[in-house]
Amino acid sequence: MKIVIINSGSSSIKYQLIDMPANEVICSGMIDRIGLATSNLTYVTNAVKVEEALPVANHKIGLEKIAQLLMDDEIGVIKSTAEIDAVGHRVVHGGSAFSNTVIITAAVKDKIRQLFELAPLHNPANLEGIIVAEEIFSGATQVAVFDTAFHQTIPVVAHKYAIPNYLLTENKIRVYGFHGTSHKYVSENAIHYLKQNLVTESSKIVTIHLGNGCSMTAIKDGKSVDHTLGFGPMNGLIMGTRSGDVDQSVIFYMVNTLGYSLEAVNTLLQKQSGMLGLTGYSDLRDIEANAENGNVECQLALAMNAYRIKKYIGSYTAVLNGLDAIIFTAGIGENSSYIRKLVCTDMDYFGIKLDESKNEIRSRTIREINTEDSKTKILVIPTNEEIEIANQVFELLTT
C-alpha cells in the first residue's frame, strides 16, 4: 500500500511517500519558512536529492509544488496519482469529537473547520492540505490522524481546569494536548532503548518537542499523564510566535485598560509573541546566530526559553515521582546544541549531566548526550511523525 503522508505545520510542510507495511520511505522532503521571503524545499529519493530556495507564500502553493515533484518526468517516483492508495494527514486539534484515526468525510472536514479557533495556526493549514490532496490524489482514501489522540490518557486530575464543572461536561473545555504523533513516536523509541540497555523495565520520561511550536509531555510506562499545551496549542513553553504561559490578568488589562480588542489580543499572543516578540525573529537559527554575535535581546530570549523548559522538567519529575530520561526531539530539539546545553546546565539535582562533546554530534539515529555518570539519560531522538501516521493509516485501512 502506497501512502502519502502530509504534515502541514504552522510554517512548514513535511511529506513522505511510504510503502506499507514495509515502512519503506520511497520519497521524503519538506518545505520550511513558508510565508517568509525565502523558503527552503527539499525532495529526496534513493536516486536524487533536490534542494531549492524559492518563495512559498502559503501551504497551497507548497503542496502543489510537492505534487509536481512526485510526478516529475525525470525525478518523480510515481507515474500517476492512481498509484497512491491513501493520504494520511496530521491534524492538530480533534477536540472532543476525535480520539482515534478516521477516514475523512465532509462531516470530518466541517468539524476540523469548527475547531479553527482552538488551533488557528494549524487546523486551517491541515484542512487546506486535505482539500488540495483530495484534488491531486482524487482516487486515494484520505485519512486524518489527530495530535490530541495520544493525550487521551491524561487523568482527570491533570486535564480538568479549576473552573465551573459544566464547562467540562457541557462545553468540553479541558486539556487536550498536542504534538501527539511526535510524543508517541519518540517515547516508544525511548522506552525500547531504555529496556534494551537494561536501564529500567518501567519508565518515567519527559519528551521535549521543540520546533516552531513547542511542547513537553510527562509519560509513565508509555502513557501520557501530563502535557504543557492545553485546550489549544498556545500555552506552556515559549514558541516561535506564541507566548506560552501568560497570566490571564494580562489579557483583561490589555482589553480593559489598554484598549485592545479581543481579536487583537488573540493575534498578538498567537502570531506576534514568543521568540518573534522578544527578538524580531521567529526562526531559532536566526536567533542563535544573532545571539552569538552579541545581540542581547536574542541572548535573553534563549535564556528565557530554556528556563521555561527547566521549570517543566522539575514539575514533571514531581508528577512522575522520578525521572529515567529526558528526550529532545523535532527541528530545534534535534539540531540545536545551544538550547540543549542551556536546558541541561545546572540540573545536577535531577541527575541530568550533559556531555558537551556528545552534544555537538549530529546524527539521524537515537543517541545519548549525557555523561557516563549521569543518573538521568539525555536522549536525542529524531521524530518521525510521518512513519507514525503511516502506521496508524495502514492499521485503520487493513483491520
mmCIF file of N, CA and C in Angstrom, residues 107-218:
data_model
loop_
_atom_site.group_PDB
_atom_site.id
_atom_site.type_symbol
_atom_site.label_atom_id
_atom_site.label_comp_id
_atom_site.label_asym_id
_atom_site.label_seq_id
_atom_site.Cartn_x
_atom_site.Cartn_y
_atom_site.Cartn_z
ATOM 1 N N ALA A 107 -18.269 15.587 6.848
ATOM 2 C CA ALA A 107 -18.550 15.901 8.249
ATOM 3 C C ALA A 107 -17.262 16.090 9.047
ATOM 4 N N VAL A 108 -16.243 15.275 8.754
ATOM 5 C CA VAL A 108 -14.958 15.412 9.435
ATOM 6 C C VAL A 108 -14.325 16.761 9.090
ATOM 7 N N LYS A 109 -14.380 17.131 7.830
ATOM 8 C CA LYS A 109 -13.816 18.424 7.422
ATOM 9 C C LYS A 109 -14.552 19.582 8.092
ATOM 10 N N ASP A 110 -15.863 19.474 8.201
ATOM 11 C CA ASP A 110 -16.631 20.524 8.875
ATOM 12 C C ASP A 110 -16.207 20.661 10.335
ATOM 13 N N LYS A 111 -15.978 19.523 10.986
ATOM 14 C CA LYS A 111 -15.577 19.565 12.397
ATOM 15 C C LYS A 111 -14.180 20.162 12.549
ATOM 16 N N ILE A 112 -13.265 19.814 11.638
ATOM 17 C CA ILE A 112 -11.921 20.400 11.678
ATOM 18 C C ILE A 112 -12.018 21.917 11.510
ATOM 19 N N ARG A 113 -12.929 22.343 10.622
ATOM 20 C CA ARG A 113 -13.129 23.783 10.390
ATOM 21 C C ARG A 113 -13.696 24.464 11.640
ATOM 22 N N GLN A 114 -14.594 23.782 12.326
ATOM 23 C CA GLN A 114 -15.182 24.342 13.553
ATOM 24 C C GLN A 114 -14.139 24.533 14.647
ATOM 25 N N LEU A 115 -13.058 23.785 14.564
ATOM 26 C CA LEU A 115 -12.012 23.850 15.579
ATOM 27 C C LEU A 115 -10.897 24.830 15.226
ATOM 28 N N PHE A 116 -11.079 25.617 14.160
ATOM 29 C CA PHE A 116 -10.072 26.599 13.758
ATOM 30 C C PHE A 116 -9.672 27.518 14.914
ATOM 31 N N GLU A 117 -10.641 27.985 15.686
ATOM 32 C CA GLU A 117 -10.355 28.952 16.740
ATOM 33 C C GLU A 117 -9.457 28.364 17.827
ATOM 34 N N LEU A 118 -9.501 27.030 17.990
ATOM 35 C CA LEU A 118 -8.696 26.398 19.025
ATOM 36 C C LEU A 118 -7.275 26.114 18.557
ATOM 37 N N ALA A 119 -7.065 26.058 17.245
ATOM 38 C CA ALA A 119 -5.714 25.854 16.697
ATOM 39 C C ALA A 119 -5.568 26.693 15.427
ATOM 40 N N PRO A 120 -5.556 28.023 15.591
ATOM 41 C CA PRO A 120 -5.618 28.903 14.414
ATOM 42 C C PRO A 120 -4.385 28.874 13.525
ATOM 43 N N LEU A 121 -3.236 28.445 14.052
ATOM 44 C CA LEU A 121 -2.037 28.366 13.223
ATOM 45 C C LEU A 121 -1.935 27.034 12.490
ATOM 46 N N HIS A 122 -2.737 26.033 12.904
ATOM 47 C CA HIS A 122 -2.543 24.688 12.394
ATOM 48 C C HIS A 122 -3.749 24.099 11.677
ATOM 49 N N ASN A 123 -4.917 24.091 12.323
ATOM 50 C CA ASN A 123 -6.060 23.440 11.697
ATOM 51 C C ASN A 123 -6.397 24.014 10.316
ATOM 52 N N PRO A 124 -6.300 25.336 10.095
ATOM 53 C CA PRO A 124 -6.528 25.844 8.733
ATOM 54 C C PRO A 124 -5.527 25.265 7.727
ATOM 55 N N ALA A 125 -4.248 25.187 8.114
ATOM 56 C CA ALA A 125 -3.236 24.601 7.223
ATOM 57 C C ALA A 125 -3.504 23.119 7.015
ATOM 58 N N ASN A 126 -3.910 22.415 8.074
ATOM 59 C CA ASN A 126 -4.236 20.992 7.957
ATOM 60 C C ASN A 126 -5.391 20.775 6.987
ATOM 61 N N LEU A 127 -6.437 21.582 7.116
ATOM 62 C CA LEU A 127 -7.600 21.431 6.241
ATOM 63 C C LEU A 127 -7.257 21.781 4.799
ATOM 64 N N GLU A 128 -6.443 22.806 4.611
ATOM 65 C CA GLU A 128 -6.015 23.163 3.257
ATOM 66 C C GLU A 128 -5.250 22.007 2.615
ATOM 67 N N GLY A 129 -4.403 21.348 3.413
ATOM 68 C CA GLY A 129 -3.690 20.181 2.902
ATOM 69 C C GLY A 129 -4.639 19.078 2.471
ATOM 70 N N ILE A 130 -5.692 18.876 3.247
ATOM 71 C CA ILE A 130 -6.687 17.856 2.903
ATOM 72 C C ILE A 130 -7.392 18.202 1.599
ATOM 73 N N ILE A 131 -7.835 19.450 1.473
ATOM 74 C CA ILE A 131 -8.596 19.874 0.286
ATOM 75 C C ILE A 131 -7.742 19.770 -0.974
ATOM 76 N N VAL A 132 -6.475 20.231 -0.889
ATOM 77 C CA VAL A 132 -5.594 20.142 -2.051
ATOM 78 C C VAL A 132 -5.288 18.682 -2.388
ATOM 79 N N ALA A 133 -5.070 17.855 -1.375
ATOM 80 C CA ALA A 133 -4.779 16.433 -1.605
ATOM 81 C C ALA A 133 -5.968 15.711 -2.224
ATOM 82 N N GLU A 134 -7.170 16.086 -1.850
ATOM 83 C CA GLU A 134 -8.368 15.481 -2.457
ATOM 84 C C GLU A 134 -8.426 15.775 -3.954
ATOM 85 N N GLU A 135 -7.964 16.953 -4.340
ATOM 86 C CA GLU A 135 -7.942 17.316 -5.755
ATOM 87 C C GLU A 135 -6.846 16.551 -6.498
ATOM 88 N N ILE A 136 -5.651 16.492 -5.885
ATOM 89 C CA ILE A 136 -4.499 15.895 -6.562
ATOM 90 C C ILE A 136 -4.576 14.370 -6.568
ATOM 91 N N PHE A 137 -4.903 13.782 -5.394
ATOM 92 C CA PHE A 137 -4.977 12.319 -5.249
ATOM 93 C C PHE A 137 -6.446 11.909 -5.100
ATOM 94 N N SER A 138 -7.198 12.153 -6.140
ATOM 95 C CA SER A 138 -8.666 12.014 -6.063
ATOM 96 C C SER A 138 -9.119 10.573 -5.852
ATOM 97 N N GLY A 139 -8.283 9.597 -6.228
ATOM 98 C CA GLY A 139 -8.679 8.203 -6.064
ATOM 99 C C GLY A 139 -8.238 7.585 -4.746
ATOM 100 N N ALA A 140 -7.512 8.340 -3.937
ATOM 101 C CA ALA A 140 -6.968 7.809 -2.683
ATOM 102 C C ALA A 140 -7.924 8.051 -1.517
ATOM 103 N N THR A 141 -7.847 7.186 -0.524
ATOM 104 C CA THR A 141 -8.598 7.386 0.709
ATOM 105 C C THR A 141 -7.859 8.406 1.568
ATOM 106 N N GLN A 142 -8.549 9.440 1.989
ATOM 107 C CA GLN A 142 -7.957 10.485 2.815
ATOM 108 C C GLN A 142 -8.223 10.153 4.288
ATOM 109 N N VAL A 143 -7.178 10.181 5.092
ATOM 110 C CA VAL A 143 -7.279 9.776 6.498
ATOM 111 C C VAL A 143 -6.681 10.861 7.388
ATOM 112 N N ALA A 144 -7.351 11.138 8.513
ATOM 113 C CA ALA A 144 -6.857 12.132 9.469
ATOM 114 C C ALA A 144 -6.346 11.450 10.727
ATOM 115 N N VAL A 145 -5.137 11.850 11.150
ATOM 116 C CA VAL A 145 -4.550 11.393 12.411
ATOM 117 C C VAL A 145 -4.408 12.628 13.306
ATOM 118 N N PHE A 146 -5.001 12.582 14.477
ATOM 119 C CA PHE A 146 -5.107 13.764 15.330
ATOM 120 C C PHE A 146 -4.024 13.803 16.402
ATOM 121 N N ASP A 147 -3.418 14.984 16.561
ATOM 122 C CA ASP A 147 -2.390 15.198 17.582
ATOM 123 C C ASP A 147 -2.909 14.977 18.995
ATOM 124 N N THR A 148 -4.185 15.208 19.181
ATOM 125 C CA THR A 148 -4.773 15.141 20.515
ATOM 126 C C THR A 148 -4.991 13.714 21.006
ATOM 127 N N ALA A 149 -4.974 12.719 20.111
ATOM 128 C CA ALA A 149 -5.374 11.353 20.479
ATOM 129 C C ALA A 149 -4.464 10.732 21.542
ATOM 130 N N PHE A 150 -3.146 10.903 21.414
ATOM 131 C CA PHE A 150 -2.203 10.275 22.342
ATOM 132 C C PHE A 150 -2.428 10.732 23.782
ATOM 133 N N HIS A 151 -2.969 11.934 23.951
ATOM 134 C CA HIS A 151 -3.106 12.515 25.282
ATOM 135 C C HIS A 151 -4.454 12.205 25.947
ATOM 136 N N GLN A 152 -5.220 11.326 25.355
ATOM 137 C CA GLN A 152 -6.496 10.950 25.968
ATOM 138 C C GLN A 152 -6.305 10.204 27.288
ATOM 139 N N THR A 153 -5.079 9.736 27.546
ATOM 140 C CA THR A 153 -4.805 9.016 28.801
ATOM 141 C C THR A 153 -4.470 9.960 29.963
ATOM 142 N N ILE A 154 -4.374 11.260 29.698
ATOM 143 C CA ILE A 154 -4.111 12.200 30.791
ATOM 144 C C ILE A 154 -5.258 12.116 31.795
ATOM 145 N N PRO A 155 -4.968 11.846 33.074
ATOM 146 C CA PRO A 155 -6.038 11.667 34.058
ATOM 147 C C PRO A 155 -6.795 12.964 34.336
ATOM 148 N N VAL A 156 -7.994 12.818 34.875
ATOM 149 C CA VAL A 156 -8.851 13.973 35.107
ATOM 150 C C VAL A 156 -8.203 14.991 36.036
ATOM 151 N N VAL A 157 -7.411 14.542 36.996
ATOM 152 C CA VAL A 157 -6.765 15.475 37.911
ATOM 153 C C VAL A 157 -5.832 16.424 37.167
ATOM 154 N N ALA A 158 -5.342 16.007 36.013
ATOM 155 C CA ALA A 158 -4.434 16.837 35.211
ATOM 156 C C ALA A 158 -5.139 17.523 34.050
ATOM 157 N N HIS A 159 -6.191 16.906 33.500
ATOM 158 C CA HIS A 159 -6.800 17.517 32.309
ATOM 159 C C HIS A 159 -7.970 18.446 32.616
ATOM 160 N N LYS A 160 -8.438 18.457 33.861
ATOM 161 C CA LYS A 160 -9.570 19.316 34.209
ATOM 162 C C LYS A 160 -9.081 20.651 34.743
ATOM 163 N N TYR A 161 -9.708 21.753 34.263
ATOM 164 C CA TYR A 161 -9.390 23.080 34.758
ATOM 165 C C TYR A 161 -10.230 23.395 36.000
ATOM 166 N N ALA A 162 -9.710 24.274 36.858
ATOM 167 C CA ALA A 162 -10.427 24.650 38.080
ATOM 168 C C ALA A 162 -11.424 25.766 37.785
ATOM 169 N N ILE A 163 -12.378 25.462 36.933
ATOM 170 C CA ILE A 163 -13.476 26.359 36.555
ATOM 171 C C ILE A 163 -14.775 25.582 36.754
ATOM 172 N N PRO A 164 -15.942 26.222 36.692
ATOM 173 C CA PRO A 164 -17.189 25.500 36.959
ATOM 174 C C PRO A 164 -17.316 24.201 36.158
ATOM 175 N N ASN A 165 -17.811 23.164 36.808
ATOM 176 C CA ASN A 165 -17.852 21.816 36.234
ATOM 177 C C ASN A 165 -18.566 21.731 34.893
ATOM 178 N N TYR A 166 -19.627 22.541 34.717
ATOM 179 C CA TYR A 166 -20.412 22.422 33.483
ATOM 180 C C TYR A 166 -19.598 22.775 32.238
ATOM 181 N N LEU A 167 -18.532 23.566 32.424
ATOM 182 C CA LEU A 167 -17.710 23.930 31.266
ATOM 183 C C LEU A 167 -16.947 22.725 30.714
ATOM 184 N N LEU A 168 -16.726 21.721 31.551
ATOM 185 C CA LEU A 168 -16.172 20.460 31.061
ATOM 186 C C LEU A 168 -17.271 19.541 30.558
ATOM 187 N N THR A 169 -18.289 19.329 31.349
ATOM 188 C CA THR A 169 -19.328 18.354 30.986
ATOM 189 C C THR A 169 -20.147 18.786 29.779
ATOM 190 N N GLU A 170 -20.447 20.077 29.680
ATOM 191 C CA GLU A 170 -21.296 20.561 28.590
ATOM 192 C C GLU A 170 -20.505 21.138 27.425
ATOM 193 N N ASN A 171 -19.410 21.829 27.733
ATOM 194 C CA ASN A 171 -18.666 22.541 26.681
ATOM 195 C C ASN A 171 -17.318 21.921 26.345
ATOM 196 N N LYS A 172 -16.963 20.834 27.055
ATOM 197 C CA LYS A 172 -15.746 20.059 26.766
ATOM 198 C C LYS A 172 -14.479 20.892 26.849
ATOM 199 N N ILE A 173 -14.453 21.852 27.777
ATOM 200 C CA ILE A 173 -13.250 22.645 27.975
ATOM 201 C C ILE A 173 -12.335 21.893 28.929
ATOM 202 N N ARG A 174 -11.170 21.497 28.435
ATOM 203 C CA ARG A 174 -10.224 20.674 29.189
ATOM 204 C C ARG A 174 -8.860 20.727 28.508
ATOM 205 N N VAL A 175 -7.865 20.122 29.121
ATOM 206 C CA VAL A 175 -6.565 19.944 28.476
ATOM 207 C C VAL A 175 -6.693 18.831 27.439
ATOM 208 N N TYR A 176 -6.344 19.130 26.196
ATOM 209 C CA TYR A 176 -6.359 18.112 25.136
ATOM 210 C C TYR A 176 -4.958 17.607 24.810
ATOM 211 N N GLY A 177 -3.991 18.525 24.763
ATOM 212 C CA GLY A 177 -2.629 18.120 24.423
ATOM 213 C C GLY A 177 -2.423 18.025 22.922
ATOM 214 N N PHE A 178 -1.183 18.257 22.480
ATOM 215 C CA PHE A 178 -0.884 18.291 21.047
ATOM 216 C C PHE A 178 0.473 17.653 20.757
ATOM 217 N N HIS A 179 0.870 17.699 19.489
ATOM 218 C CA HIS A 179 2.100 17.031 19.029
ATOM 219 C C HIS A 179 2.087 15.551 19.415
ATOM 220 N N GLY A 180 0.884 14.979 19.494
ATOM 221 C CA GLY A 180 0.754 13.614 19.993
ATOM 222 C C GLY A 180 1.480 12.577 19.168
ATOM 223 N N THR A 181 1.484 12.723 17.839
ATOM 224 C CA THR A 181 2.167 11.736 16.995
ATOM 225 C C THR A 181 3.668 11.756 17.259
ATOM 226 N N SER A 182 4.217 12.938 17.489
ATOM 227 C CA SER A 182 5.646 13.053 17.770
ATOM 228 C C SER A 182 5.980 12.484 19.149
ATOM 229 N N HIS A 183 5.226 12.890 20.167
ATOM 230 C CA HIS A 183 5.496 12.398 21.519
ATOM 231 C C HIS A 183 5.317 10.881 21.595
ATOM 232 N N LYS A 184 4.334 10.360 20.905
ATOM 233 C CA LYS A 184 4.105 8.905 20.902
ATOM 234 C C LYS A 184 5.272 8.186 20.244
ATOM 235 N N TYR A 185 5.703 8.678 19.081
ATOM 236 C CA TYR A 185 6.770 8.029 18.324
ATOM 237 C C TYR A 185 8.081 8.016 19.111
ATOM 238 N N VAL A 186 8.500 9.178 19.635
ATOM 239 C CA VAL A 186 9.810 9.218 20.303
ATOM 240 C C VAL A 186 9.767 8.517 21.662
ATOM 241 N N SER A 187 8.623 8.570 22.333
ATOM 242 C CA SER A 187 8.543 7.888 23.634
ATOM 243 C C SER A 187 8.615 6.383 23.468
ATOM 244 N N GLU A 188 7.976 5.846 22.438
ATOM 245 C CA GLU A 188 8.057 4.407 22.185
ATOM 246 C C GLU A 188 9.482 3.997 21.849
ATOM 247 N N ASN A 189 10.179 4.818 21.068
ATOM 248 C CA ASN A 189 11.584 4.547 20.767
ATOM 249 C C ASN A 189 12.452 4.639 22.012
ATOM 250 N N ALA A 190 12.166 5.615 22.868
ATOM 251 C CA ALA A 190 12.940 5.786 24.095
ATOM 252 C C ALA A 190 12.737 4.609 25.043
ATOM 253 N N ILE A 191 11.503 4.174 25.185
ATOM 254 C CA ILE A 191 11.203 3.052 26.076
ATOM 255 C C ILE A 191 11.906 1.784 25.590
ATOM 256 N N HIS A 192 11.890 1.556 24.284
ATOM 257 C CA HIS A 192 12.580 0.399 23.711
ATOM 258 C C HIS A 192 14.083 0.500 23.990
ATOM 259 N N TYR A 193 14.643 1.695 23.825
ATOM 260 C CA TYR A 193 16.076 1.912 24.055
ATOM 261 C C TYR A 193 16.434 1.669 25.522
ATOM 262 N N LEU A 194 15.641 2.180 26.428
ATOM 263 C CA LEU A 194 15.917 2.025 27.856
ATOM 264 C C LEU A 194 15.861 0.558 28.274
ATOM 265 N N LYS A 195 14.902 -0.183 27.747
ATOM 266 C CA LYS A 195 14.792 -1.607 28.085
ATOM 267 C C LYS A 195 15.940 -2.398 27.476
ATOM 268 N N GLN A 196 16.303 -2.058 26.223
ATOM 269 C CA GLN A 196 17.422 -2.729 25.556
ATOM 270 C C GLN A 196 18.717 -2.570 26.337
ATOM 271 N N ASN A 197 18.884 -1.374 26.908
ATOM 272 C CA ASN A 197 20.106 -1.071 27.644
ATOM 273 C C ASN A 197 19.963 -1.334 29.141
ATOM 274 N N LEU A 198 18.936 -2.089 29.492
ATOM 275 C CA LEU A 198 18.721 -2.553 30.869
ATOM 276 C C LEU A 198 18.693 -1.414 31.874
ATOM 277 N N VAL A 199 18.155 -0.270 31.428
ATOM 278 C CA VAL A 199 18.050 0.877 32.328
ATOM 279 C C VAL A 199 16.875 0.679 33.288
ATOM 280 N N THR A 200 15.738 0.310 32.726
ATOM 281 C CA THR A 200 14.543 0.139 33.547
ATOM 282 C C THR A 200 13.485 -0.629 32.774
ATOM 283 N N GLU A 201 12.671 -1.394 33.477
ATOM 284 C CA GLU A 201 11.547 -2.088 32.850
ATOM 285 C C GLU A 201 10.341 -1.148 32.771
ATOM 286 N N SER A 202 10.054 -0.481 33.895
ATOM 287 C CA SER A 202 9.049 0.579 33.848
ATOM 288 C C SER A 202 9.753 1.845 33.357
ATOM 289 N N SER A 203 9.023 2.893 33.081
ATOM 290 C CA SER A 203 9.694 4.078 32.551
ATOM 291 C C SER A 203 8.995 5.356 32.988
ATOM 292 N N LYS A 204 9.832 6.330 33.338
ATOM 293 C CA LYS A 204 9.368 7.673 33.679
ATOM 294 C C LYS A 204 10.194 8.637 32.835
ATOM 295 N N ILE A 205 9.564 9.178 31.790
ATOM 296 C CA ILE A 205 10.316 10.002 30.845
ATOM 297 C C ILE A 205 9.576 11.308 30.556
ATOM 298 N N VAL A 206 10.350 12.303 30.150
ATOM 299 C CA VAL A 206 9.797 13.581 29.718
ATOM 300 C C VAL A 206 10.261 13.823 28.288
ATOM 301 N N THR A 207 9.323 13.960 27.384
ATOM 302 C CA THR A 207 9.644 14.234 25.989
ATOM 303 C C THR A 207 9.510 15.733 25.738
ATOM 304 N N ILE A 208 10.510 16.293 25.040
ATOM 305 C CA ILE A 208 10.596 17.733 24.810
ATOM 306 C C ILE A 208 10.603 17.976 23.302
ATOM 307 N N HIS A 209 9.461 18.378 22.764
ATOM 308 C CA HIS A 209 9.294 18.619 21.322
ATOM 309 C C HIS A 209 9.480 20.116 21.081
ATOM 310 N N LEU A 210 10.583 20.452 20.396
ATOM 311 C CA LEU A 210 10.919 21.849 20.174
ATOM 312 C C LEU A 210 11.008 22.144 18.681
ATOM 313 N N GLY A 211 10.040 22.901 18.198
ATOM 314 C CA GLY A 211 10.045 23.363 16.817
ATOM 315 C C GLY A 211 9.516 24.787 16.807
ATOM 316 N N ASN A 212 8.825 25.179 15.750
ATOM 317 C CA ASN A 212 8.163 26.483 15.786
ATOM 318 C C ASN A 212 7.072 26.463 16.852
ATOM 319 N N GLY A 213 6.411 25.293 16.985
ATOM 320 C CA GLY A 213 5.547 25.018 18.121
ATOM 321 C C GLY A 213 6.303 24.108 19.078
ATOM 322 N N CYS A 214 6.075 24.281 20.383
ATOM 323 C CA CYS A 214 6.849 23.525 21.375
ATOM 324 C C CYS A 214 5.922 22.933 22.431
ATOM 325 N N SER A 215 6.290 21.755 22.919
ATOM 326 C CA SER A 215 5.509 21.148 23.997
ATOM 327 C C SER A 215 6.335 20.092 24.702
ATOM 328 N N MET A 216 5.903 19.759 25.925
ATOM 329 C CA MET A 216 6.537 18.711 26.710
ATOM 330 C C MET A 216 5.458 17.787 27.264
ATOM 331 N N THR A 217 5.816 16.507 27.397
ATOM 332 C CA THR A 217 4.873 15.523 27.924
ATOM 333 C C THR A 217 5.543 14.691 29.002
ATOM 334 N N ALA A 218 4.828 14.488 30.101
ATOM 335 C CA ALA A 218 5.232 13.532 31.128
ATOM 336 C C ALA A 218 4.616 12.188 30.760
#
